[in-house]
mmCIF file of C-alpha atoms and ligand atoms in Angstrom:
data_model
loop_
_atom_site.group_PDB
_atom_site.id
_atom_site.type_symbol
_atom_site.label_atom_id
_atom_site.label_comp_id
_atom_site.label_asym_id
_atom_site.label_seq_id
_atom_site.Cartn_x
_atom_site.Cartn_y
_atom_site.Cartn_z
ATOM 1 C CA UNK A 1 -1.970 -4.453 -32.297
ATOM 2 C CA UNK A 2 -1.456 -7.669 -33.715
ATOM 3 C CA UNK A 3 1.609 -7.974 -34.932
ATOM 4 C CA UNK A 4 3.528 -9.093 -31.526
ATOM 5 C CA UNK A 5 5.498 -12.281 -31.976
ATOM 6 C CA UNK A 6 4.637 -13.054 -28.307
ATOM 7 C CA UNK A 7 1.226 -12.946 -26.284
ATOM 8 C CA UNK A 8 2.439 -10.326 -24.504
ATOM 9 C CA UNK A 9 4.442 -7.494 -23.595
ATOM 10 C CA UNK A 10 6.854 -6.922 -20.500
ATOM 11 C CA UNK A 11 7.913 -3.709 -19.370
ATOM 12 C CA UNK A 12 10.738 -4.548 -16.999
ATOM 13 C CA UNK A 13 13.419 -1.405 -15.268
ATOM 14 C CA UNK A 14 13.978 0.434 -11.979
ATOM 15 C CA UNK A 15 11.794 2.289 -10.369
ATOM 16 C CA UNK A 16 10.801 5.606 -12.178
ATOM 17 C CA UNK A 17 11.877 4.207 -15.418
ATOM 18 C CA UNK A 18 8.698 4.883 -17.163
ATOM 19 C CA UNK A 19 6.777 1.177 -16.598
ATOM 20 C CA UNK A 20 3.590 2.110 -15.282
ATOM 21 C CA UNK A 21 2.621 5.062 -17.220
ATOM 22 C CA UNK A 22 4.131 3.987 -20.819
ATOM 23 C CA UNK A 23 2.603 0.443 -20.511
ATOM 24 C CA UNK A 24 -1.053 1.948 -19.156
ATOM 25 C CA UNK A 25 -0.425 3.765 -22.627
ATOM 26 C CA UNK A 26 0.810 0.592 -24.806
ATOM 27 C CA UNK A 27 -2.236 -1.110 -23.826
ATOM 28 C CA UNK A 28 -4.534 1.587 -23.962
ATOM 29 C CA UNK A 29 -3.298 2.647 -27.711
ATOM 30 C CA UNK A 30 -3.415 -1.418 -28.537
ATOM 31 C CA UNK A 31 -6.638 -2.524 -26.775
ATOM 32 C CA UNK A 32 -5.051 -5.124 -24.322
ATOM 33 C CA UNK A 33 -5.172 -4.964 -20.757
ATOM 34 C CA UNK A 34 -2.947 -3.564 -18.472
ATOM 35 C CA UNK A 35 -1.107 -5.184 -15.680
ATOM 36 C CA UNK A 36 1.238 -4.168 -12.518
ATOM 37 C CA UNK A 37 2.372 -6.539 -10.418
ATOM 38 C CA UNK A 38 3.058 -4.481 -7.561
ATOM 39 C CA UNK A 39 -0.645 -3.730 -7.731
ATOM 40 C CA UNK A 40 -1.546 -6.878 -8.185
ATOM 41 C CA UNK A 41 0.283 -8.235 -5.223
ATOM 42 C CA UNK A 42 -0.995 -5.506 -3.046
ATOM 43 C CA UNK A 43 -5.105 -6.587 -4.494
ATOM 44 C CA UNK A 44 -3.930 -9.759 -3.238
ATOM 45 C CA UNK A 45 -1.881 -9.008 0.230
ATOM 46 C CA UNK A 46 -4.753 -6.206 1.136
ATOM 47 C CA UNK A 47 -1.768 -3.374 1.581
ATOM 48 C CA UNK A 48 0.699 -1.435 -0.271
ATOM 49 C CA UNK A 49 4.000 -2.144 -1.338
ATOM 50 C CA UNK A 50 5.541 -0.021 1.510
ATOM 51 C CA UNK A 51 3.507 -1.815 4.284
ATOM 52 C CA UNK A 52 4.638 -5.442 2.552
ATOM 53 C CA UNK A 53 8.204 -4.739 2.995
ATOM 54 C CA UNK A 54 7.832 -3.635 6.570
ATOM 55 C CA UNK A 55 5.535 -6.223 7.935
ATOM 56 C CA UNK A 56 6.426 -9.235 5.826
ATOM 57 C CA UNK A 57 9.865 -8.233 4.364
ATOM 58 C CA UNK A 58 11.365 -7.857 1.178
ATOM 59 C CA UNK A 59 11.704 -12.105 0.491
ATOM 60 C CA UNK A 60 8.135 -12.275 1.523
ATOM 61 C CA UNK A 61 7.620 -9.634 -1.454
ATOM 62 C CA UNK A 62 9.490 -11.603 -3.696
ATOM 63 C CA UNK A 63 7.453 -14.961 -3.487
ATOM 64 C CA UNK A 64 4.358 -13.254 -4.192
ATOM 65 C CA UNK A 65 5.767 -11.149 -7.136
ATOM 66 C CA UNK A 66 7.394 -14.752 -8.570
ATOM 67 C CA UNK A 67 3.822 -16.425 -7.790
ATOM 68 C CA UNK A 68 1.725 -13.320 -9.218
ATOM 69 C CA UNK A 69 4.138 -13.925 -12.457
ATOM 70 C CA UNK A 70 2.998 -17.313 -12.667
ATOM 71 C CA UNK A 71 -0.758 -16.143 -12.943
ATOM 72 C CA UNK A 72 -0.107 -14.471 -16.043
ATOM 73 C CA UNK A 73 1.897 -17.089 -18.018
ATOM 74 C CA UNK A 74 -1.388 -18.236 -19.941
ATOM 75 C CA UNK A 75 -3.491 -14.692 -20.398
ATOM 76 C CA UNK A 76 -2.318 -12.802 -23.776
ATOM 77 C CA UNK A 77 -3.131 -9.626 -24.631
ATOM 78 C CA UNK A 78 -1.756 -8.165 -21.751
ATOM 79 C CA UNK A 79 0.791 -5.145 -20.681
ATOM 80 C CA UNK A 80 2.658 -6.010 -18.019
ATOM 81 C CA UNK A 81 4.336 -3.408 -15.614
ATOM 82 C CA UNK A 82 6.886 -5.237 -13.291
ATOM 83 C CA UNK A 83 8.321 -4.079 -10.098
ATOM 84 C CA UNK A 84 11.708 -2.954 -10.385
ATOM 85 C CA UNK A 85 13.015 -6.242 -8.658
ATOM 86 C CA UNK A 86 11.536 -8.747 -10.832
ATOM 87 C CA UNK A 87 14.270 -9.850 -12.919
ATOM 88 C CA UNK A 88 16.651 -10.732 -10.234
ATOM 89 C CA UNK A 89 15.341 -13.860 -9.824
ATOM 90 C CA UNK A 90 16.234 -16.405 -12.478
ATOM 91 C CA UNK A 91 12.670 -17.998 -12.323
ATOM 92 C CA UNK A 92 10.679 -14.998 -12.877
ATOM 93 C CA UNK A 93 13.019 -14.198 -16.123
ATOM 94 C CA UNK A 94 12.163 -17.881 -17.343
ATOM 95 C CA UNK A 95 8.380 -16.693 -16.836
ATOM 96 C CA UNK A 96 8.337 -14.060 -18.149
ATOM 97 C CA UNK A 97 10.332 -15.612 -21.255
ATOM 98 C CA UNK A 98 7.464 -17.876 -22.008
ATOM 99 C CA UNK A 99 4.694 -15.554 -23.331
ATOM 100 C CA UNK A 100 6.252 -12.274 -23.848
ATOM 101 C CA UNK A 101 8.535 -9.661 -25.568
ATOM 102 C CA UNK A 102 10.906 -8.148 -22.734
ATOM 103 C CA UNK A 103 11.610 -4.295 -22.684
ATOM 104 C CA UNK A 104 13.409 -2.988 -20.646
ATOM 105 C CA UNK A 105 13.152 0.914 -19.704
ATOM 106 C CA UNK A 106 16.323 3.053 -18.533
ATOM 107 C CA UNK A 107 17.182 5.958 -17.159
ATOM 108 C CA UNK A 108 19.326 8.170 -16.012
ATOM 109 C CA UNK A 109 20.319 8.256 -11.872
ATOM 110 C CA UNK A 110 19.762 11.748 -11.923
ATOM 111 C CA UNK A 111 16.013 11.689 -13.955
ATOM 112 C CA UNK A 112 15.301 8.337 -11.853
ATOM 113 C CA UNK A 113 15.809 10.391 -8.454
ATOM 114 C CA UNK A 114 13.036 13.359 -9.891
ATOM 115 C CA UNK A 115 10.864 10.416 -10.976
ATOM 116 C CA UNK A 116 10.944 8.403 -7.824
ATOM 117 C CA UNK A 117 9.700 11.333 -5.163
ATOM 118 C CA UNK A 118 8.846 11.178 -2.182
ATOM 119 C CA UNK A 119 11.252 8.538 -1.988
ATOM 120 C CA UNK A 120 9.509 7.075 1.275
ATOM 121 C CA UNK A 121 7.335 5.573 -0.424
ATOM 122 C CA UNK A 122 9.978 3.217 -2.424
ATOM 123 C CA UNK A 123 11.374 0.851 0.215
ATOM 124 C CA UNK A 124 14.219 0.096 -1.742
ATOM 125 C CA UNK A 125 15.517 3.719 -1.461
ATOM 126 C CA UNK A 126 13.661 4.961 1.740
ATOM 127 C CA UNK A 127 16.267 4.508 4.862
ATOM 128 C CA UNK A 128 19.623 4.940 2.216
ATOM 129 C CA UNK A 129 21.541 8.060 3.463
ATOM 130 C CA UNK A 130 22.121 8.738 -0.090
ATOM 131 C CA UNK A 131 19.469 7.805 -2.097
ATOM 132 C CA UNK A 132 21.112 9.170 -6.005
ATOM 133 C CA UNK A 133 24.292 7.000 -4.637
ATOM 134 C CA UNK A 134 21.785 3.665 -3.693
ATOM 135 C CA UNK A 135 20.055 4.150 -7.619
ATOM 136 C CA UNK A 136 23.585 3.834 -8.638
ATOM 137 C CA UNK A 137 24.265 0.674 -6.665
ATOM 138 C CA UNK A 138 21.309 -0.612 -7.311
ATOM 139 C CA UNK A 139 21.957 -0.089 -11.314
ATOM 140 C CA UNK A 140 25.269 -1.831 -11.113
ATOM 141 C CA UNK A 141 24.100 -4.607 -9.093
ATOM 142 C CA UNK A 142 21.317 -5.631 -11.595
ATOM 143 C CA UNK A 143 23.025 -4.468 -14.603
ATOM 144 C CA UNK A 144 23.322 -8.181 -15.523
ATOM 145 C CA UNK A 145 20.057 -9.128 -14.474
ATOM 146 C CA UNK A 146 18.360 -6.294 -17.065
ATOM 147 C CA UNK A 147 20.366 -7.668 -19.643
ATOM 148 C CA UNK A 148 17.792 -10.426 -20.090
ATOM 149 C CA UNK A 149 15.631 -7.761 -22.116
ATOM 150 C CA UNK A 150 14.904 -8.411 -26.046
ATOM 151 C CA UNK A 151 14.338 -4.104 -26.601
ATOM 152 C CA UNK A 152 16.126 -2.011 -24.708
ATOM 153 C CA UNK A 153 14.869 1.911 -24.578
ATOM 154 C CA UNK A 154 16.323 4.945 -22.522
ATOM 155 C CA UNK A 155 13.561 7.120 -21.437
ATOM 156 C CA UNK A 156 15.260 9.759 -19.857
ATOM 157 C CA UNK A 157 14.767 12.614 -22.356
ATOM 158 C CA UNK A 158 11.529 11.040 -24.191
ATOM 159 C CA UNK A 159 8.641 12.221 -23.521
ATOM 160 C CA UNK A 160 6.186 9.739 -22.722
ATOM 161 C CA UNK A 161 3.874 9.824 -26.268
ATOM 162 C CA UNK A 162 7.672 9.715 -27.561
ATOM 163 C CA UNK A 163 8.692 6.497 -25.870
ATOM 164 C CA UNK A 164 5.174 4.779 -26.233
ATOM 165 C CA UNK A 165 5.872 5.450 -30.323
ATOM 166 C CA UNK A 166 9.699 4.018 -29.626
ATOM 167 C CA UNK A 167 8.655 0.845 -27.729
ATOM 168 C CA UNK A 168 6.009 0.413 -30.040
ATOM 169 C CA UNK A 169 8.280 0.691 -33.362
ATOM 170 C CA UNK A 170 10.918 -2.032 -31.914
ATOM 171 C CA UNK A 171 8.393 -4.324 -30.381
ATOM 172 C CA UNK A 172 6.331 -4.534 -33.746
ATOM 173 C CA UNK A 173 10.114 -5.556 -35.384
ATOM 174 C CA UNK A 174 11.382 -7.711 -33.258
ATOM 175 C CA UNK A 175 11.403 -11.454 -34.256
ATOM 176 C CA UNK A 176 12.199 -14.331 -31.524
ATOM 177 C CA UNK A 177 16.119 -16.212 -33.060
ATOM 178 C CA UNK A 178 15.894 -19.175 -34.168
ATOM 179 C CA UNK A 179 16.949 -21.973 -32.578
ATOM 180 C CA UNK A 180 20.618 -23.157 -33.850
HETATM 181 C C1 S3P B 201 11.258 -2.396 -6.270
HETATM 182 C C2 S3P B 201 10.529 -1.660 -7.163
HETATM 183 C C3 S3P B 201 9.123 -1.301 -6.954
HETATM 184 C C4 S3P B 201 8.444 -2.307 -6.003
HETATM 185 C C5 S3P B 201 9.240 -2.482 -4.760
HETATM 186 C C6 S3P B 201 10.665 -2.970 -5.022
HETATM 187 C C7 S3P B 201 12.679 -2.710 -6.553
HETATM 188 O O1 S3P B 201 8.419 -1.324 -8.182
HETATM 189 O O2 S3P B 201 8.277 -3.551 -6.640
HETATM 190 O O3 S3P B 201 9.261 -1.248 -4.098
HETATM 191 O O4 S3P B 201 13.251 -3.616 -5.901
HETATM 192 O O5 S3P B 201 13.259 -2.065 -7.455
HETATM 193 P P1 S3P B 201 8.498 -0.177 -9.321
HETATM 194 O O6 S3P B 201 9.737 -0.423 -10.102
HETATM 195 O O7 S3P B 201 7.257 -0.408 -10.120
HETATM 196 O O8 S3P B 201 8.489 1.144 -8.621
#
C-alpha cells in the first residue's frame, strides 16, 4: 500500500474499539509491520499492562507509552495500535502527528463493554462499581482529546473485514491541508 500521504498509520480509540485486531489486519493486507504499544511497553517493562499499573502506577505507564512513541517517530511502514490513553497527552498527539495518518476507532458503550471482557484485566475499568457508566465517563472526558484524529470510523456494527475495507478506503483519500 503505497499510496499513504504519511509513513505511517495510527489507530488511536478506547479500549475494545477495534485497534489491535483491525491494524494486525491493515498491516497484514499492506505488508508493513505491526505495532502495539501496550505490548511494546510490556517487551520493555518485562510485565503486563495490568501488573504496570499496580506496581508502578498509571503516570509511570504514561512515560513509557510517551517514550515508546518517540521510538517510532523515524520507522515507516508501520501500523500502530495505541493504548486507549495515548492521546491525552498533548506530546504524544504532536508525535504521533509527525509521521502518520490518525484514525480513530469508536464505539458504542454498550459494544465496548462485550469487547472489553473480563474487565479485570483493563485497569482503567477494573475496581469501577459500574464499569458501562466509567466507559461513559471515560468517553466524555477524552472526547476532546480523540478529536485530534484525521479519519474517524465507528466500528460498532462492522465487522472487522468491513472496517479494515472502511479505514482502508479513507486513509488511501485523505490528503494532509495545506498550510494557509
Ligand atoms: C488504557 C487502555 C489500554 C492500556 C491501558 C490503559 C486506557 O489499551 O493502554 O490499560 O487508558 O484507555 P487498549 O486501548 O489497547 O486496551
Amino acid at each position: 500500500m503505497q499510496q499513504v500521504a504519511l509513513p505511517n498509520v495510527a489507530l488511536i480509540g478506547f479500549m475494545g474499539t477495534g485497534k489491535s485486531l483491525l491494524g494486525r489486519m491493515l498491516a497484514q493486507r499492506w505488508g508493513w509491520r505491526f505495532v502495539d504499544t501496550d505490548s511494546l511497553i510490556e517487551e520493555q517493562v518485562g510485565c503486563s499492562v495490568a501488573q504496570i499499573f499496580e506496581r508502578f502506577g498509571e503516570e509511570y505507564f504514561r512515560r513509557q507509552e510517551t517514550e515508546v512513541l518517540r521510538s517510532l517517530e523515524h520507522q515507516r511502514h508501520l501500523v500502530i495500535a495505541t493504548g486507549g490513553g495515548v492521546p491525552t497527552r498533548p506530546e504524544n498527539v504532536r508525535s504521533l502527528r509527525r509521521h502518520a495518518v490518525i484514525v480513530l476507532l469508536t464505539a458504542e458503550p454498550e459494544v465496548i463493554l462485550q469487547r472489553v471482557q473480563p474487565v479485570e484485566t483493563r485497569p482503567k475499568l477494573s475496581t469501577a462499581p459500574d464499569p458501562l457508566a466509567e466507559i461513559r465517563r471515560l468517553l466524555r472526558e477524552r472526547e476532546t482529546a480523540y478529536a485530534c484524529a484525521d479519519i474517524r470510523i465507528d466500528t460498532s456494527t462492522l465487522s472487522p473485514s468491513e472496517a479494515v475495507l472502511r479505514i482502508e478506503e479513507l486513509v488511501k483519500a485523505w490528503k494532509p491541508i495545506p498550510p494557509p
